[in-house]
Amino acid sequence: MFQSSMKLDEVRAIGKERAIEQLKFLVVQQIRAAGEEEMNYRRSISETEQDLIVAAILK
């Protein structure tokens, strides 16, 4: 599993859609750096009290 997160204060400052796109990009970079195929992963977007999290989970 690969994941990236951003504090909700920053998400509010730049907008949720833009934050999600940035986090997706970072997760894809992690997958590629590990030598994996991004098509083998599904995306998951979640939110905690403090963070927005995008994760890539092996299918």
mmCIF file with all atom_site columns, N, CA and C in Angstrom:
data_model
loop_
_atom_site.group_PDB
_atom_site.id
_atom_site.type_symbol
_atom_site.label_atom_id
_atom_site.label_alt_id
_atom_site.label_comp_id
_atom_site.label_asym_id
_atom_site.label_entity_id
_atom_site.label_seq_id
_atom_site.pdbx_PDB_ins_code
_atom_site.Cartn_x
_atom_site.Cartn_y
_atom_site.Cartn_z
_atom_site.occupancy
_atom_site.B_iso_or_equiv
_atom_site.pdbx_formal_charge
_atom_site.auth_seq_id
_atom_site.auth_comp_id
_atom_site.auth_asym_id
_atom_site.auth_atom_id
_atom_site.pdbx_PDB_model_num
ATOM 1   N N  . MET A 1 1  ? 0.840   -1.177 0.000   1.00 0.00 ? 1  MET A N  1
ATOM 2   C CA . MET A 1 1  ? 0.000   0.000  0.000   1.00 0.00 ? 1  MET A CA 1
ATOM 3   C C  . MET A 1 1  ? 0.886   1.241  0.000   1.00 0.00 ? 1  MET A C  1
ATOM 4   N N  . PHE A 1 2  ? 0.483   2.215  -0.759  1.00 0.00 ? 2  PHE A N  1
ATOM 5   C CA . PHE A 1 2  ? 1.166   3.500  -0.815  1.00 0.00 ? 2  PHE A CA 1
ATOM 6   C C  . PHE A 1 2  ? 0.157   4.561  -0.400  1.00 0.00 ? 2  PHE A C  1
ATOM 7   N N  . GLN A 1 3  ? 0.625   5.604  0.278   1.00 0.00 ? 3  GLN A N  1
ATOM 8   C CA . GLN A 1 3  ? -0.308  6.660  0.650   1.00 0.00 ? 3  GLN A CA 1
ATOM 9   C C  . GLN A 1 3  ? 0.410   7.993  0.795   1.00 0.00 ? 3  GLN A C  1
ATOM 10  N N  . SER A 1 4  ? -0.385  9.037  0.687   1.00 0.00 ? 4  SER A N  1
ATOM 11  C CA . SER A 1 4  ? 0.090   10.397 0.875   1.00 0.00 ? 4  SER A CA 1
ATOM 12  C C  . SER A 1 4  ? -1.028  11.161 1.568   1.00 0.00 ? 4  SER A C  1
ATOM 13  N N  . SER A 1 5  ? -0.650  12.129 2.394   1.00 0.00 ? 5  SER A N  1
ATOM 14  C CA . SER A 1 5  ? -1.673  12.879 3.125   1.00 0.00 ? 5  SER A CA 1
ATOM 15  C C  . SER A 1 5  ? -1.336  14.367 3.159   1.00 0.00 ? 5  SER A C  1
ATOM 16  N N  . MET A 1 6  ? -2.358  15.147 3.473   1.00 0.00 ? 6  MET A N  1
ATOM 17  C CA . MET A 1 6  ? -2.225  16.592 3.557   1.00 0.00 ? 6  MET A CA 1
ATOM 18  C C  . MET A 1 6  ? -3.100  17.069 4.714   1.00 0.00 ? 6  MET A C  1
ATOM 19  N N  . LYS A 1 7  ? -2.607  18.024 5.480   1.00 0.00 ? 7  LYS A N  1
ATOM 20  C CA . LYS A 1 7  ? -3.372  18.600 6.583   1.00 0.00 ? 7  LYS A CA 1
ATOM 21  C C  . LYS A 1 7  ? -4.603  19.315 6.038   1.00 0.00 ? 7  LYS A C  1
ATOM 22  N N  . LEU A 1 8  ? -5.714  19.203 6.750   1.00 0.00 ? 8  LEU A N  1
ATOM 23  C CA . LEU A 1 8  ? -6.967  19.804 6.283   1.00 0.00 ? 8  LEU A CA 1
ATOM 24  C C  . LEU A 1 8  ? -6.886  21.319 6.156   1.00 0.00 ? 8  LEU A C  1
ATOM 25  N N  . ASP A 1 9  ? -6.063  21.967 6.965   1.00 0.00 ? 9  ASP A N  1
ATOM 26  C CA . ASP A 1 9  ? -5.886  23.420 6.831   1.00 0.00 ? 9  ASP A CA 1
ATOM 27  C C  . ASP A 1 9  ? -5.358  23.760 5.436   1.00 0.00 ? 9  ASP A C  1
ATOM 28  N N  . GLU A 1 10 ? -4.394  22.979 4.969   1.00 0.00 ? 10 GLU A N  1
ATOM 29  C CA . GLU A 1 10 ? -3.835  23.198 3.634   1.00 0.00 ? 10 GLU A CA 1
ATOM 30  C C  . GLU A 1 10 ? -4.855  22.843 2.558   1.00 0.00 ? 10 GLU A C  1
ATOM 31  N N  . VAL A 1 11 ? -5.629  21.777 2.780   1.00 0.00 ? 11 VAL A N  1
ATOM 32  C CA . VAL A 1 11 ? -6.678  21.380 1.835   1.00 0.00 ? 11 VAL A CA 1
ATOM 33  C C  . VAL A 1 11 ? -7.677  22.520 1.654   1.00 0.00 ? 11 VAL A C  1
ATOM 34  N N  . ARG A 1 12 ? -8.091  23.132 2.756   1.00 0.00 ? 12 ARG A N  1
ATOM 35  C CA . ARG A 1 12 ? -9.027  24.259 2.673   1.00 0.00 ? 12 ARG A CA 1
ATOM 36  C C  . ARG A 1 12 ? -8.418  25.436 1.920   1.00 0.00 ? 12 ARG A C  1
ATOM 37  N N  . ALA A 1 13 ? -7.134  25.651 2.083   1.00 0.00 ? 13 ALA A N  1
ATOM 38  C CA . ALA A 1 13 ? -6.465  26.783 1.435   1.00 0.00 ? 13 ALA A CA 1
ATOM 39  C C  . ALA A 1 13 ? -6.389  26.624 -0.086  1.00 0.00 ? 13 ALA A C  1
ATOM 40  N N  . ILE A 1 14 ? -6.156  25.388 -0.560  1.00 0.00 ? 14 ILE A N  1
ATOM 41  C CA . ILE A 1 14 ? -5.991  25.201 -2.006  1.00 0.00 ? 14 ILE A CA 1
ATOM 42  C C  . ILE A 1 14 ? -7.212  24.586 -2.686  1.00 0.00 ? 14 ILE A C  1
ATOM 43  N N  . GLY A 1 15 ? -8.150  24.095 -1.914  1.00 0.00 ? 15 GLY A N  1
ATOM 44  C CA . GLY A 1 15 ? -9.346  23.459 -2.469  1.00 0.00 ? 15 GLY A CA 1
ATOM 45  C C  . GLY A 1 15 ? -9.202  21.944 -2.467  1.00 0.00 ? 15 GLY A C  1
ATOM 46  N N  . LYS A 1 16 ? -10.304 21.269 -2.180  1.00 0.00 ? 16 LYS A N  1
ATOM 47  C CA . LYS A 1 16 ? -10.264 19.813 -2.022  1.00 0.00 ? 16 LYS A CA 1
ATOM 48  C C  . LYS A 1 16 ? -9.898  19.090 -3.311  1.00 0.00 ? 16 LYS A C  1
ATOM 49  N N  . GLU A 1 17 ? -10.461 19.508 -4.437  1.00 0.00 ? 17 GLU A N  1
ATOM 50  C CA . GLU A 1 17 ? -10.172 18.838 -5.709  1.00 0.00 ? 17 GLU A CA 1
ATOM 51  C C  . GLU A 1 17 ? -8.693  18.936 -6.066  1.00 0.00 ? 17 GLU A C  1
ATOM 52  N N  . ARG A 1 18 ? -8.134  20.114 -5.900  1.00 0.00 ? 18 ARG A N  1
ATOM 53  C CA . ARG A 1 18 ? -6.707  20.303 -6.201  1.00 0.00 ? 18 ARG A CA 1
ATOM 54  C C  . ARG A 1 18 ? -5.845  19.481 -5.246  1.00 0.00 ? 18 ARG A C  1
ATOM 55  N N  . ALA A 1 19 ? -6.227  19.432 -3.990  1.00 0.00 ? 19 ALA A N  1
ATOM 56  C CA . ALA A 1 19 ? -5.479  18.652 -3.001  1.00 0.00 ? 19 ALA A CA 1
ATOM 57  C C  . ALA A 1 19 ? -5.503  17.167 -3.362  1.00 0.00 ? 19 ALA A C  1
ATOM 58  N N  . ILE A 1 20 ? -6.665  16.664 -3.757  1.00 0.00 ? 20 ILE A N  1
ATOM 59  C CA . ILE A 1 20 ? -6.769  15.259 -4.149  1.00 0.00 ? 20 ILE A CA 1
ATOM 60  C C  . ILE A 1 20 ? -5.886  14.973 -5.355  1.00 0.00 ? 20 ILE A C  1
ATOM 61  N N  . GLU A 1 21 ? -5.896  15.850 -6.346  1.00 0.00 ? 21 GLU A N  1
ATOM 62  C CA . GLU A 1 21 ? -5.060  15.653 -7.527  1.00 0.00 ? 21 GLU A CA 1
ATOM 63  C C  . GLU A 1 21 ? -3.579  15.624 -7.153  1.00 0.00 ? 21 GLU A C  1
ATOM 64  N N  . GLN A 1 22 ? -3.161  16.530 -6.277  1.00 0.00 ? 22 GLN A N  1
ATOM 65  C CA . GLN A 1 22 ? -1.761  16.549 -5.836  1.00 0.00 ? 22 GLN A CA 1
ATOM 66  C C  . GLN A 1 22 ? -1.392  15.266 -5.104  1.00 0.00 ? 22 GLN A C  1
ATOM 67  N N  . LEU A 1 23 ? -2.275  14.802 -4.228  1.00 0.00 ? 23 LEU A N  1
ATOM 68  C CA . LEU A 1 23 ? -1.999  13.582 -3.470  1.00 0.00 ? 23 LEU A CA 1
ATOM 69  C C  . LEU A 1 23 ? -1.982  12.360 -4.383  1.00 0.00 ? 23 LEU A C  1
ATOM 70  N N  . LYS A 1 24 ? -2.885  12.301 -5.360  1.00 0.00 ? 24 LYS A N  1
ATOM 71  C CA . LYS A 1 24 ? -2.880  11.199 -6.321  1.00 0.00 ? 24 LYS A CA 1
ATOM 72  C C  . LYS A 1 24 ? -1.556  11.167 -7.075  1.00 0.00 ? 24 LYS A C  1
ATOM 73  N N  . PHE A 1 25 ? -1.084  12.344 -7.493  1.00 0.00 ? 25 PHE A N  1
ATOM 74  C CA . PHE A 1 25 ? 0.184   12.434 -8.209  1.00 0.00 ? 25 PHE A CA 1
ATOM 75  C C  . PHE A 1 25 ? 1.324   11.888 -7.356  1.00 0.00 ? 25 PHE A C  1
ATOM 76  N N  . LEU A 1 26 ? 1.357   12.269 -6.089  1.00 0.00 ? 26 LEU A N  1
ATOM 77  C CA . LEU A 1 26 ? 2.418   11.798 -5.189  1.00 0.00 ? 26 LEU A CA 1
ATOM 78  C C  . LEU A 1 26 ? 2.363   10.281 -4.997  1.00 0.00 ? 26 LEU A C  1
ATOM 79  N N  . VAL A 1 27 ? 1.160   9.738  -4.901  1.00 0.00 ? 27 VAL A N  1
ATOM 80  C CA . VAL A 1 27 ? 1.013   8.293  -4.734  1.00 0.00 ? 27 VAL A CA 1
ATOM 81  C C  . VAL A 1 27 ? 1.492   7.561  -5.993  1.00 0.00 ? 27 VAL A C  1
ATOM 82  N N  . VAL A 1 28 ? 1.146   8.080  -7.164  1.00 0.00 ? 28 VAL A N  1
ATOM 83  C CA . VAL A 1 28 ? 1.601   7.464  -8.411  1.00 0.00 ? 28 VAL A CA 1
ATOM 84  C C  . VAL A 1 28 ? 3.127   7.502  -8.489  1.00 0.00 ? 28 VAL A C  1
ATOM 85  N N  . GLN A 1 29 ? 3.725   8.597  -8.072  1.00 0.00 ? 29 GLN A N  1
ATOM 86  C CA . GLN A 1 29 ? 5.190   8.682  -8.067  1.00 0.00 ? 29 GLN A CA 1
ATOM 87  C C  . GLN A 1 29 ? 5.799   7.622  -7.145  1.00 0.00 ? 29 GLN A C  1
ATOM 88  N N  . GLN A 1 30 ? 5.177   7.387  -6.002  1.00 0.00 ? 30 GLN A N  1
ATOM 89  C CA . GLN A 1 30 ? 5.668   6.357  -5.075  1.00 0.00 ? 30 GLN A CA 1
ATOM 90  C C  . GLN A 1 30 ? 5.571   4.971  -5.708  1.00 0.00 ? 30 GLN A C  1
ATOM 91  N N  . ILE A 1 31 ? 4.466   4.709  -6.386  1.00 0.00 ? 31 ILE A N  1
ATOM 92  C CA . ILE A 1 31 ? 4.271   3.410  -7.042  1.00 0.00 ? 31 ILE A CA 1
ATOM 93  C C  . ILE A 1 31 ? 5.343   3.202  -8.107  1.00 0.00 ? 31 ILE A C  1
ATOM 94  N N  . ARG A 1 32 ? 5.556   4.211  -8.934  1.00 0.00 ? 32 ARG A N  1
ATOM 95  C CA . ARG A 1 32 ? 6.559   4.108  -9.999  1.00 0.00 ? 32 ARG A CA 1
ATOM 96  C C  . ARG A 1 32 ? 7.966   3.961  -9.434  1.00 0.00 ? 32 ARG A C  1
ATOM 97  N N  . ALA A 1 33 ? 8.271   4.691  -8.367  1.00 0.00 ? 33 ALA A N  1
ATOM 98  C CA . ALA A 1 33 ? 9.597   4.607  -7.749  1.00 0.00 ? 33 ALA A CA 1
ATOM 99  C C  . ALA A 1 33 ? 9.861   3.203  -7.202  1.00 0.00 ? 33 ALA A C  1
ATOM 100 N N  . ALA A 1 34 ? 8.792   2.512  -6.823  1.00 0.00 ? 34 ALA A N  1
ATOM 101 C CA . ALA A 1 34 ? 8.923   1.149  -6.306  1.00 0.00 ? 34 ALA A CA 1
ATOM 102 C C  . ALA A 1 34 ? 8.986   0.119  -7.443  1.00 0.00 ? 34 ALA A C  1
ATOM 103 N N  . GLY A 1 35 ? 8.869   0.594  -8.684  1.00 0.00 ? 35 GLY A N  1
ATOM 104 C CA . GLY A 1 35 ? 8.933   -0.306 -9.832  1.00 0.00 ? 35 GLY A CA 1
ATOM 105 C C  . GLY A 1 35 ? 7.652   -1.093 -10.054 1.00 0.00 ? 35 GLY A C  1
ATOM 106 N N  . GLU A 1 36 ? 6.559   -0.610 -9.525  1.00 0.00 ? 36 GLU A N  1
ATOM 107 C CA . GLU A 1 36 ? 5.267   -1.289 -9.639  1.00 0.00 ? 36 GLU A CA 1
ATOM 108 C C  . GLU A 1 36 ? 4.439   -0.672 -10.766 1.00 0.00 ? 36 GLU A C  1
ATOM 109 N N  . GLU A 1 37 ? 3.428   -1.413 -11.206 1.00 0.00 ? 37 GLU A N  1
ATOM 110 C CA . GLU A 1 37 ? 2.479   -0.918 -12.206 1.00 0.00 ? 37 GLU A CA 1
ATOM 111 C C  . GLU A 1 37 ? 1.295   -0.276 -11.491 1.00 0.00 ? 37 GLU A C  1
ATOM 112 N N  . GLU A 1 38 ? 1.006   0.977  -11.812 1.00 0.00 ? 38 GLU A N  1
ATOM 113 C CA . GLU A 1 38 ? -0.090  1.667  -11.121 1.00 0.00 ? 38 GLU A CA 1
ATOM 114 C C  . GLU A 1 38 ? -1.456  1.056  -11.418 1.00 0.00 ? 38 GLU A C  1
ATOM 115 N N  . MET A 1 39 ? -1.578  0.339  -12.518 1.00 0.00 ? 39 MET A N  1
ATOM 116 C CA . MET A 1 39 ? -2.857  -0.289 -12.864 1.00 0.00 ? 39 MET A CA 1
ATOM 117 C C  . MET A 1 39 ? -3.197  -1.453 -11.917 1.00 0.00 ? 39 MET A C  1
ATOM 118 N N  . ASN A 1 40 ? -2.223  -1.912 -11.143 1.00 0.00 ? 40 ASN A N  1
ATOM 119 C CA . ASN A 1 40 ? -2.451  -3.005 -10.199 1.00 0.00 ? 40 ASN A CA 1
ATOM 120 C C  . ASN A 1 40 ? -2.993  -2.508 -8.858  1.00 0.00 ? 40 ASN A C  1
ATOM 121 N N  . TYR A 1 41 ? -3.228  -1.202 -8.767  1.00 0.00 ? 41 TYR A N  1
ATOM 122 C CA . TYR A 1 41 ? -3.676  -0.606 -7.518  1.00 0.00 ? 41 TYR A CA 1
ATOM 123 C C  . TYR A 1 41 ? -4.992  0.122  -7.702  1.00 0.00 ? 41 TYR A C  1
ATOM 124 N N  . ARG A 1 42 ? -5.805  0.097  -6.655  1.00 0.00 ? 42 ARG A N  1
ATOM 125 C CA . ARG A 1 42 ? -7.029  0.899  -6.655  1.00 0.00 ? 42 ARG A CA 1
ATOM 126 C C  . ARG A 1 42 ? -6.815  2.068  -5.697  1.00 0.00 ? 42 ARG A C  1
ATOM 127 N N  . ARG A 1 43 ? -7.488  3.170  -5.951  1.00 0.00 ? 43 ARG A N  1
ATOM 128 C CA . ARG A 1 43 ? -7.327  4.369  -5.130  1.00 0.00 ? 43 ARG A CA 1
ATOM 129 C C  . ARG A 1 43 ? -8.383  4.424  -4.034  1.00 0.00 ? 43 ARG A C  1
ATOM 130 N N  . SER A 1 44 ? -7.989  4.958  -2.910  1.00 0.00 ? 44 SER A N  1
ATOM 131 C CA . SER A 1 44 ? -8.898  5.157  -1.793  1.00 0.00 ? 44 SER A CA 1
ATOM 132 C C  . SER A 1 44 ? -8.661  6.573  -1.260  1.00 0.00 ? 44 SER A C  1
ATOM 133 N N  . ILE A 1 45 ? -9.734  7.311  -1.066  1.00 0.00 ? 45 ILE A N  1
ATOM 134 C CA . ILE A 1 45 ? -9.635  8.669  -0.521  1.00 0.00 ? 45 ILE A CA 1
ATOM 135 C C  . ILE A 1 45 ? -10.385 8.681  0.798   1.00 0.00 ? 45 ILE A C  1
ATOM 136 N N  . SER A 1 46 ? -9.707  9.123  1.860   1.00 0.00 ? 46 SER A N  1
ATOM 137 C CA . SER A 1 46 ? -10.348 9.186  3.172   1.00 0.00 ? 46 SER A CA 1
ATOM 138 C C  . SER A 1 46 ? -9.937  10.463 3.884   1.00 0.00 ? 46 SER A C  1
ATOM 139 N N  . GLU A 1 47 ? -10.665 10.761 4.940   1.00 0.00 ? 47 GLU A N  1
ATOM 140 C CA . GLU A 1 47 ? -10.419 11.976 5.692   1.00 0.00 ? 47 GLU A CA 1
ATOM 141 C C  . GLU A 1 47 ? -10.500 11.656 7.183   1.00 0.00 ? 47 GLU A C  1
ATOM 142 N N  . THR A 1 48 ? -9.510  12.146 7.924   1.00 0.00 ? 48 THR A N  1
ATOM 143 C CA . THR A 1 48 ? -9.544  12.031 9.375   1.00 0.00 ? 48 THR A CA 1
ATOM 144 C C  . THR A 1 48 ? -9.866  13.403 9.931   1.00 0.00 ? 48 THR A C  1
ATOM 145 N N  . GLU A 1 49 ? -9.794  13.553 11.226  1.00 0.00 ? 49 GLU A N  1
ATOM 146 C CA . GLU A 1 49 ? -10.052 14.862 11.829  1.00 0.00 ? 49 GLU A CA 1
ATOM 147 C C  . GLU A 1 49 ? -9.041  15.913 11.382  1.00 0.00 ? 49 GLU A C  1
ATOM 148 N N  . GLN A 1 50 ? -7.833  15.461 11.010  1.00 0.00 ? 50 GLN A N  1
ATOM 149 C CA . GLN A 1 50 ? -6.768  16.415 10.683  1.00 0.00 ? 50 GLN A CA 1
ATOM 150 C C  . GLN A 1 50 ? -6.213  16.296 9.271   1.00 0.00 ? 50 GLN A C  1
ATOM 151 N N  . ASP A 1 51 ? -6.442  15.166 8.588   1.00 0.00 ? 51 ASP A N  1
ATOM 152 C CA . ASP A 1 51 ? -5.785  14.919 7.305   1.00 0.00 ? 51 ASP A CA 1
ATOM 153 C C  . ASP A 1 51 ? -6.737  14.429 6.223   1.00 0.00 ? 51 ASP A C  1
ATOM 154 N N  . LEU A 1 52 ? -6.359  14.737 4.985   1.00 0.00 ? 52 LEU A N  1
ATOM 155 C CA . LEU A 1 52 ? -6.958  14.134 3.801   1.00 0.00 ? 52 LEU A CA 1
ATOM 156 C C  . LEU A 1 52 ? -5.930  13.122 3.319   1.00 0.00 ? 52 LEU A C  1
ATOM 157 N N  . ILE A 1 53 ? -6.368  11.887 3.079   1.00 0.00 ? 53 ILE A N  1
ATOM 158 C CA . ILE A 1 53 ? -5.435  10.809 2.732   1.00 0.00 ? 53 ILE A CA 1
ATOM 159 C C  . ILE A 1 53 ? -5.854  10.155 1.427   1.00 0.00 ? 53 ILE A C  1
ATOM 160 N N  . VAL A 1 54 ? -4.882  10.000 0.521   1.00 0.00 ? 54 VAL A N  1
ATOM 161 C CA . VAL A 1 54 ? -5.099  9.236  -0.692  1.00 0.00 ? 54 VAL A CA 1
ATOM 162 C C  . VAL A 1 54 ? -4.168  8.030  -0.607  1.00 0.00 ? 54 VAL A C  1
ATOM 163 N N  . ALA A 1 55 ? -4.753  6.852  -0.789  1.00 0.00 ? 55 ALA A N  1
ATOM 164 C CA . ALA A 1 55 ? -3.969  5.618  -0.709  1.00 0.00 ? 55 ALA A CA 1
ATOM 165 C C  . ALA A 1 55 ? -4.161  4.806  -1.971  1.00 0.00 ? 55 ALA A C  1
ATOM 166 N N  . ALA A 1 56 ? -3.153  4.023  -2.315  1.00 0.00 ? 56 ALA A N  1
ATOM 167 C CA . ALA A 1 56 ? -3.239  3.061  -3.411  1.00 0.00 ? 56 ALA A CA 1
ATOM 168 C C  . ALA A 1 56 ? -3.102  1.687  -2.788  1.00 0.00 ? 56 ALA A C  1
ATOM 169 N N  . ILE A 1 57 ? -4.123  0.866  -2.998  1.00 0.00 ? 57 ILE A N  1
ATOM 170 C CA . ILE A 1 57 ? -4.181  -0.445 -2.380  1.00 0.00 ? 57 ILE A CA 1
ATOM 171 C C  . ILE A 1 57 ? -4.128  -1.499 -3.479  1.00 0.00 ? 57 ILE A C  1
ATOM 172 N N  . LEU A 1 58 ? -3.290  -2.498 -3.313  1.00 0.00 ? 58 LEU A N  1
ATOM 173 C CA . LEU A 1 58 ? -3.145  -3.564 -4.294  1.00 0.00 ? 58 LEU A CA 1
ATOM 174 C C  . LEU A 1 58 ? -4.489  -4.237 -4.552  1.00 0.00 ? 58 LEU A C  1
ATOM 175 N N  . LYS A 1 59 ? -4.823  -4.398 -5.836  1.00 0.00 ? 59 LYS A N  1
ATOM 176 C CA . LYS A 1 59 ? -6.106  -5.018 -6.202  1.00 0.00 ? 59 LYS A CA 1
ATOM 177 C C  . LYS A 1 59 ? -6.115  -6.483 -5.850  1.00 0.00 ? 59 LYS A C  1
#
